[in-house]
């Protein structure tokens, strides 16, 4: 009853909601009554509540953390990766695997071994982006490089993203140097986007694009963050 009395006292608001609904439905006129206004009001309240809950979820569950440097007591890549992973888990207070990992290593390390070790350490992380550097790694806490007892300079850094609601996709391709290679590059990007789309929230996807082999316009495509790395000369 309190709601009905409030509705009667806000005829101006009701008219504005009616105009909004009419424009959304692409009609020239709309039949509007108290029940319709009540539906819109409840929908607005639900949207506000959803945003509040989402904001609280993001604050508690979405974060980034980095661990940098080759530990002096590390005897191999596995030891170094394990030590950085322990630092990440200790710093975040969670045993969950990151949603995405960016790892950089010096050229004195085998990137395939580094990638394999990171996969073994975070088995539930599907997307890992690994790059090599000449002598060290520039991080959020400065340049990291360690001269080990055997005289070899080693460096390792991991940047982790924890985002249960996020969607991630990682690809690796050769630089396109001719028209045919550019076509392959474009198709690879399309496939990566469609893979990304599989784990994206429904609110970011246009249902009319479901089943398409080529991406179409939708909110997800308009809110992408793309992280690219390449060999010198291919940037």
Tab-separated table of C-alpha atoms in Angstrom:
chain	number	residue	atom	x	y	z
A	1	UNK	CA	0.000	0.000	0.000
A	2	UNK	CA	2.867	2.320	0.732
A	3	UNK	CA	4.142	1.668	-2.758
A	4	UNK	CA	0.755	2.530	-4.327
A	5	UNK	CA	0.567	5.792	-2.387
A	6	UNK	CA	4.086	6.625	-3.534
A	7	UNK	CA	3.104	5.949	-7.133
A	8	UNK	CA	0.124	8.273	-6.939
A	9	UNK	CA	2.381	11.041	-5.639
A	10	UNK	CA	4.849	10.729	-8.506
A	11	UNK	CA	2.862	11.087	-11.721
A	12	UNK	CA	5.739	12.988	-13.308
A	13	UNK	CA	8.146	10.112	-12.710
A	14	UNK	CA	5.603	7.659	-14.069
A	15	UNK	CA	5.345	9.654	-17.304
A	16	UNK	CA	9.115	9.676	-17.738
A	17	UNK	CA	9.298	5.911	-17.228
A	18	UNK	CA	6.513	5.475	-19.757
A	19	UNK	CA	8.467	7.487	-22.305
A	20	UNK	CA	11.571	5.420	-21.625
A	21	UNK	CA	9.752	2.137	-22.105
A	22	UNK	CA	8.116	3.389	-25.280
A	23	UNK	CA	11.464	4.321	-26.811
A	24	UNK	CA	13.024	1.002	-25.824
A	25	UNK	CA	10.200	-0.940	-27.435
A	26	UNK	CA	10.290	1.246	-30.533
A	27	UNK	CA	6.568	1.997	-30.310
A	28	UNK	CA	4.807	5.303	-30.901
A	29	UNK	CA	2.533	4.850	-27.904
A	30	UNK	CA	2.510	2.656	-24.832
A	31	UNK	CA	-0.257	1.557	-22.493
A	32	UNK	CA	1.032	2.265	-19.020
A	33	UNK	CA	-0.514	1.446	-15.664
A	34	UNK	CA	0.529	1.117	-12.029
A	35	UNK	CA	1.581	-2.517	-12.450
A	36	UNK	CA	3.925	-1.595	-15.328
A	37	UNK	CA	5.479	1.223	-13.322
A	38	UNK	CA	5.876	-1.105	-10.354
A	39	UNK	CA	7.695	-3.596	-12.614
A	40	UNK	CA	10.078	-0.897	-13.832
A	41	UNK	CA	10.657	0.316	-10.291
A	42	UNK	CA	11.456	-3.205	-9.071
A	43	UNK	CA	13.733	-3.785	-12.060
A	44	UNK	CA	15.618	-0.585	-11.244
A	45	UNK	CA	15.994	-1.661	-7.633
A	46	UNK	CA	17.245	-5.090	-8.708
A	47	UNK	CA	19.787	-3.464	-11.022
A	48	UNK	CA	21.048	-1.238	-8.221
A	49	UNK	CA	21.252	-4.232	-5.885
A	50	UNK	CA	23.126	-6.258	-8.512
A	51	UNK	CA	25.658	-3.460	-8.958
A	52	UNK	CA	26.164	-3.242	-5.196
A	53	UNK	CA	26.694	-6.995	-4.887
A	54	UNK	CA	28.993	-7.033	-7.915
A	55	UNK	CA	31.032	-4.154	-6.485
A	56	UNK	CA	31.495	-6.001	-3.194
A	57	UNK	CA	32.413	-9.200	-5.025
A	58	UNK	CA	35.030	-7.408	-7.102
A	59	UNK	CA	36.555	-5.766	-4.025
A	60	UNK	CA	37.010	-9.141	-2.325
A	61	UNK	CA	37.782	-11.463	-5.232
A	62	UNK	CA	39.407	-9.483	-8.056
A	63	UNK	CA	43.023	-8.429	-7.556
A	64	UNK	CA	46.537	-8.664	-8.978
A	65	UNK	CA	49.816	-9.686	-7.384
A	66	UNK	CA	53.385	-9.970	-8.583
A	67	UNK	CA	56.468	-11.847	-7.384
A	68	UNK	CA	59.857	-11.013	-8.812
A	69	UNK	CA	63.469	-12.123	-8.802
A	70	UNK	CA	65.472	-15.325	-9.051
A	71	UNK	CA	65.889	-16.759	-5.513
A	72	UNK	CA	69.554	-17.178	-4.571
A	73	UNK	CA	68.932	-20.677	-3.229
A	74	UNK	CA	67.029	-21.868	-6.313
A	75	UNK	CA	68.856	-24.750	-8.004
A	76	UNK	CA	66.609	-24.898	-11.059
A	77	UNK	CA	63.599	-23.342	-12.760
A	78	UNK	CA	61.139	-25.457	-10.785
A	79	UNK	CA	62.585	-24.209	-7.489
A	80	UNK	CA	62.411	-20.579	-8.624
A	81	UNK	CA	58.823	-20.824	-9.890
A	82	UNK	CA	57.753	-22.607	-6.724
A	83	UNK	CA	59.305	-19.906	-4.543
A	84	UNK	CA	57.535	-17.113	-6.439
A	85	UNK	CA	54.242	-19.028	-6.276
A	86	UNK	CA	54.581	-19.353	-2.502
A	87	UNK	CA	55.171	-15.603	-2.287
A	88	UNK	CA	52.032	-14.963	-4.382
A	89	UNK	CA	49.865	-17.282	-2.300
A	90	UNK	CA	51.192	-15.784	0.913
A	91	UNK	CA	50.618	-12.247	-0.308
A	92	UNK	CA	47.093	-12.861	-1.593
A	93	UNK	CA	45.993	-15.153	1.192
A	94	UNK	CA	44.429	-17.574	-1.269
A	95	UNK	CA	45.348	-21.003	-2.586
A	96	UNK	CA	43.263	-20.482	-5.728
A	97	UNK	CA	44.997	-20.499	-9.070
A	98	UNK	CA	45.213	-17.158	-10.898
A	99	UNK	CA	42.878	-16.527	-13.821
A	100	UNK	CA	45.823	-15.296	-15.921
A	101	UNK	CA	49.591	-15.306	-15.466
A	102	UNK	CA	52.174	-13.126	-17.176
A	103	UNK	CA	55.678	-14.545	-16.726
A	104	UNK	CA	58.942	-13.048	-17.943
A	105	UNK	CA	62.352	-14.677	-17.824
A	106	UNK	CA	65.905	-13.888	-18.900
A	107	UNK	CA	67.252	-15.420	-22.101
A	108	UNK	CA	69.541	-17.613	-19.983
A	109	UNK	CA	66.458	-19.687	-19.118
A	110	UNK	CA	64.569	-22.018	-21.450
A	111	UNK	CA	61.105	-20.412	-21.854
A	112	UNK	CA	59.575	-23.822	-22.570
A	113	UNK	CA	60.837	-25.085	-19.220
A	114	UNK	CA	59.597	-21.929	-17.499
A	115	UNK	CA	56.160	-22.264	-19.103
A	116	UNK	CA	55.945	-25.949	-18.169
A	117	UNK	CA	56.907	-25.203	-14.565
A	118	UNK	CA	54.299	-22.447	-14.263
A	119	UNK	CA	51.641	-24.787	-15.689
A	120	UNK	CA	52.598	-27.464	-13.150
A	121	UNK	CA	52.496	-24.913	-10.333
A	122	UNK	CA	49.111	-23.451	-11.366
A	123	UNK	CA	47.356	-26.421	-13.026
A	124	UNK	CA	43.969	-24.666	-13.029
A	125	UNK	CA	45.265	-21.589	-14.849
A	126	UNK	CA	44.380	-21.961	-18.524
A	127	UNK	CA	46.038	-18.783	-19.810
A	128	UNK	CA	49.744	-18.121	-19.318
A	129	UNK	CA	51.649	-15.465	-21.269
A	130	UNK	CA	55.425	-16.056	-21.261
A	131	UNK	CA	58.103	-13.783	-22.721
A	132	UNK	CA	61.910	-13.628	-22.606
A	133	UNK	CA	64.178	-10.707	-21.816
A	134	UNK	CA	67.857	-10.108	-22.538
A	135	UNK	CA	69.439	-9.885	-19.084
A	136	UNK	CA	66.693	-9.137	-16.598
A	137	UNK	CA	63.107	-8.088	-16.018
A	138	UNK	CA	61.771	-4.605	-15.275
A	139	UNK	CA	58.987	-4.924	-12.703
A	140	UNK	CA	56.778	-2.788	-10.479
A	141	UNK	CA	59.583	-2.882	-7.882
A	142	UNK	CA	62.447	-2.140	-10.252
A	143	UNK	CA	64.874	-4.083	-12.429
A	144	UNK	CA	65.390	-7.694	-11.350
A	145	UNK	CA	68.470	-9.709	-12.254
A	146	UNK	CA	70.535	-12.190	-10.206
A	147	UNK	CA	74.164	-13.189	-10.733
A	148	UNK	CA	74.194	-16.794	-9.571
A	149	UNK	CA	77.131	-18.718	-8.092
A	150	UNK	CA	77.805	-20.434	-11.424
A	151	UNK	CA	78.360	-17.052	-13.079
A	152	UNK	CA	75.099	-17.121	-15.021
A	153	UNK	CA	72.721	-14.138	-14.811
A	154	UNK	CA	69.121	-15.265	-14.273
A	155	UNK	CA	65.835	-13.399	-13.896
A	156	UNK	CA	62.231	-14.444	-13.395
A	157	UNK	CA	59.028	-12.527	-12.725
A	158	UNK	CA	55.359	-13.440	-12.452
A	159	UNK	CA	52.378	-11.097	-12.616
A	160	UNK	CA	49.108	-12.800	-11.654
A	161	UNK	CA	45.500	-11.735	-12.136
A	162	UNK	CA	42.739	-13.188	-9.974
A	163	UNK	CA	39.344	-12.535	-11.557
A	164	UNK	CA	36.693	-15.303	-11.302
A	165	UNK	CA	34.277	-13.309	-13.480
A	166	UNK	CA	36.849	-12.418	-16.130
A	167	UNK	CA	37.393	-14.050	-19.522
A	168	UNK	CA	40.890	-14.621	-20.870
A	169	UNK	CA	42.480	-16.021	-24.016
A	170	UNK	CA	46.154	-16.338	-24.967
A	171	UNK	CA	47.630	-16.983	-28.418
A	172	UNK	CA	51.063	-17.071	-30.045
A	173	UNK	CA	51.621	-16.482	-33.753
A	174	UNK	CA	54.479	-15.637	-36.084
A	175	UNK	CA	54.632	-12.023	-37.266
A	176	UNK	CA	52.547	-11.704	-40.474
A	177	UNK	CA	54.980	-10.836	-43.275
A	178	UNK	CA	52.826	-11.443	-46.370
A	179	UNK	CA	49.102	-11.366	-47.307
A	180	UNK	CA	48.556	-15.074	-46.622
A	181	UNK	CA	50.193	-14.782	-43.202
A	182	UNK	CA	47.996	-11.788	-42.414
A	183	UNK	CA	44.912	-13.876	-43.222
A	184	UNK	CA	46.098	-16.616	-40.864
A	185	UNK	CA	46.806	-13.997	-38.216
A	186	UNK	CA	43.284	-12.545	-38.545
A	187	UNK	CA	41.677	-15.998	-38.306
A	188	UNK	CA	43.738	-16.801	-35.228
A	189	UNK	CA	42.527	-13.608	-33.554
A	190	UNK	CA	38.925	-14.467	-34.452
A	191	UNK	CA	39.293	-17.948	-32.973
A	192	UNK	CA	40.846	-16.499	-29.818
A	193	UNK	CA	37.925	-14.092	-29.438
A	194	UNK	CA	35.364	-16.873	-29.871
A	195	UNK	CA	37.215	-18.914	-27.242
A	196	UNK	CA	37.219	-15.881	-24.982
A	197	UNK	CA	33.494	-15.506	-25.559
A	198	UNK	CA	32.789	-18.989	-24.176
A	199	UNK	CA	33.686	-17.927	-20.633
A	200	UNK	CA	32.447	-14.324	-20.782
A	201	UNK	CA	29.429	-13.133	-18.801
A	202	UNK	CA	26.133	-13.260	-20.701
A	203	UNK	CA	25.599	-9.534	-20.171
A	204	UNK	CA	28.632	-8.894	-22.394
A	205	UNK	CA	27.368	-11.017	-25.291
A	206	UNK	CA	24.765	-10.402	-27.977
A	207	UNK	CA	22.699	-13.599	-28.428
A	208	UNK	CA	22.433	-12.890	-32.163
A	209	UNK	CA	26.158	-13.664	-32.429
A	210	UNK	CA	25.800	-17.160	-30.965
A	211	UNK	CA	27.031	-19.811	-33.378
A	212	UNK	CA	28.817	-17.390	-35.675
A	213	UNK	CA	32.291	-18.253	-36.929
A	214	UNK	CA	33.267	-14.577	-37.118
A	215	UNK	CA	32.848	-12.210	-34.137
A	216	UNK	CA	30.090	-9.601	-34.323
A	217	UNK	CA	29.543	-6.290	-32.509
A	218	UNK	CA	28.725	-6.682	-28.800
A	219	UNK	CA	29.766	-5.198	-25.431
A	220	UNK	CA	32.528	-7.790	-24.967
A	221	UNK	CA	34.260	-6.654	-28.155
A	222	UNK	CA	34.070	-3.044	-26.983
A	223	UNK	CA	35.696	-3.713	-23.591
A	224	UNK	CA	38.735	-5.813	-24.463
A	225	UNK	CA	42.158	-5.289	-22.940
A	226	UNK	CA	44.857	-6.640	-25.253
A	227	UNK	CA	48.358	-7.353	-23.972
A	228	UNK	CA	50.856	-7.896	-26.786
A	229	UNK	CA	54.555	-8.729	-26.771
A	230	UNK	CA	56.922	-9.451	-29.625
A	231	UNK	CA	60.503	-9.808	-30.685
A	232	UNK	CA	62.499	-6.625	-31.313
A	233	UNK	CA	61.410	-5.220	-34.659
A	234	UNK	CA	57.933	-6.753	-34.592
A	235	UNK	CA	56.339	-4.433	-32.069
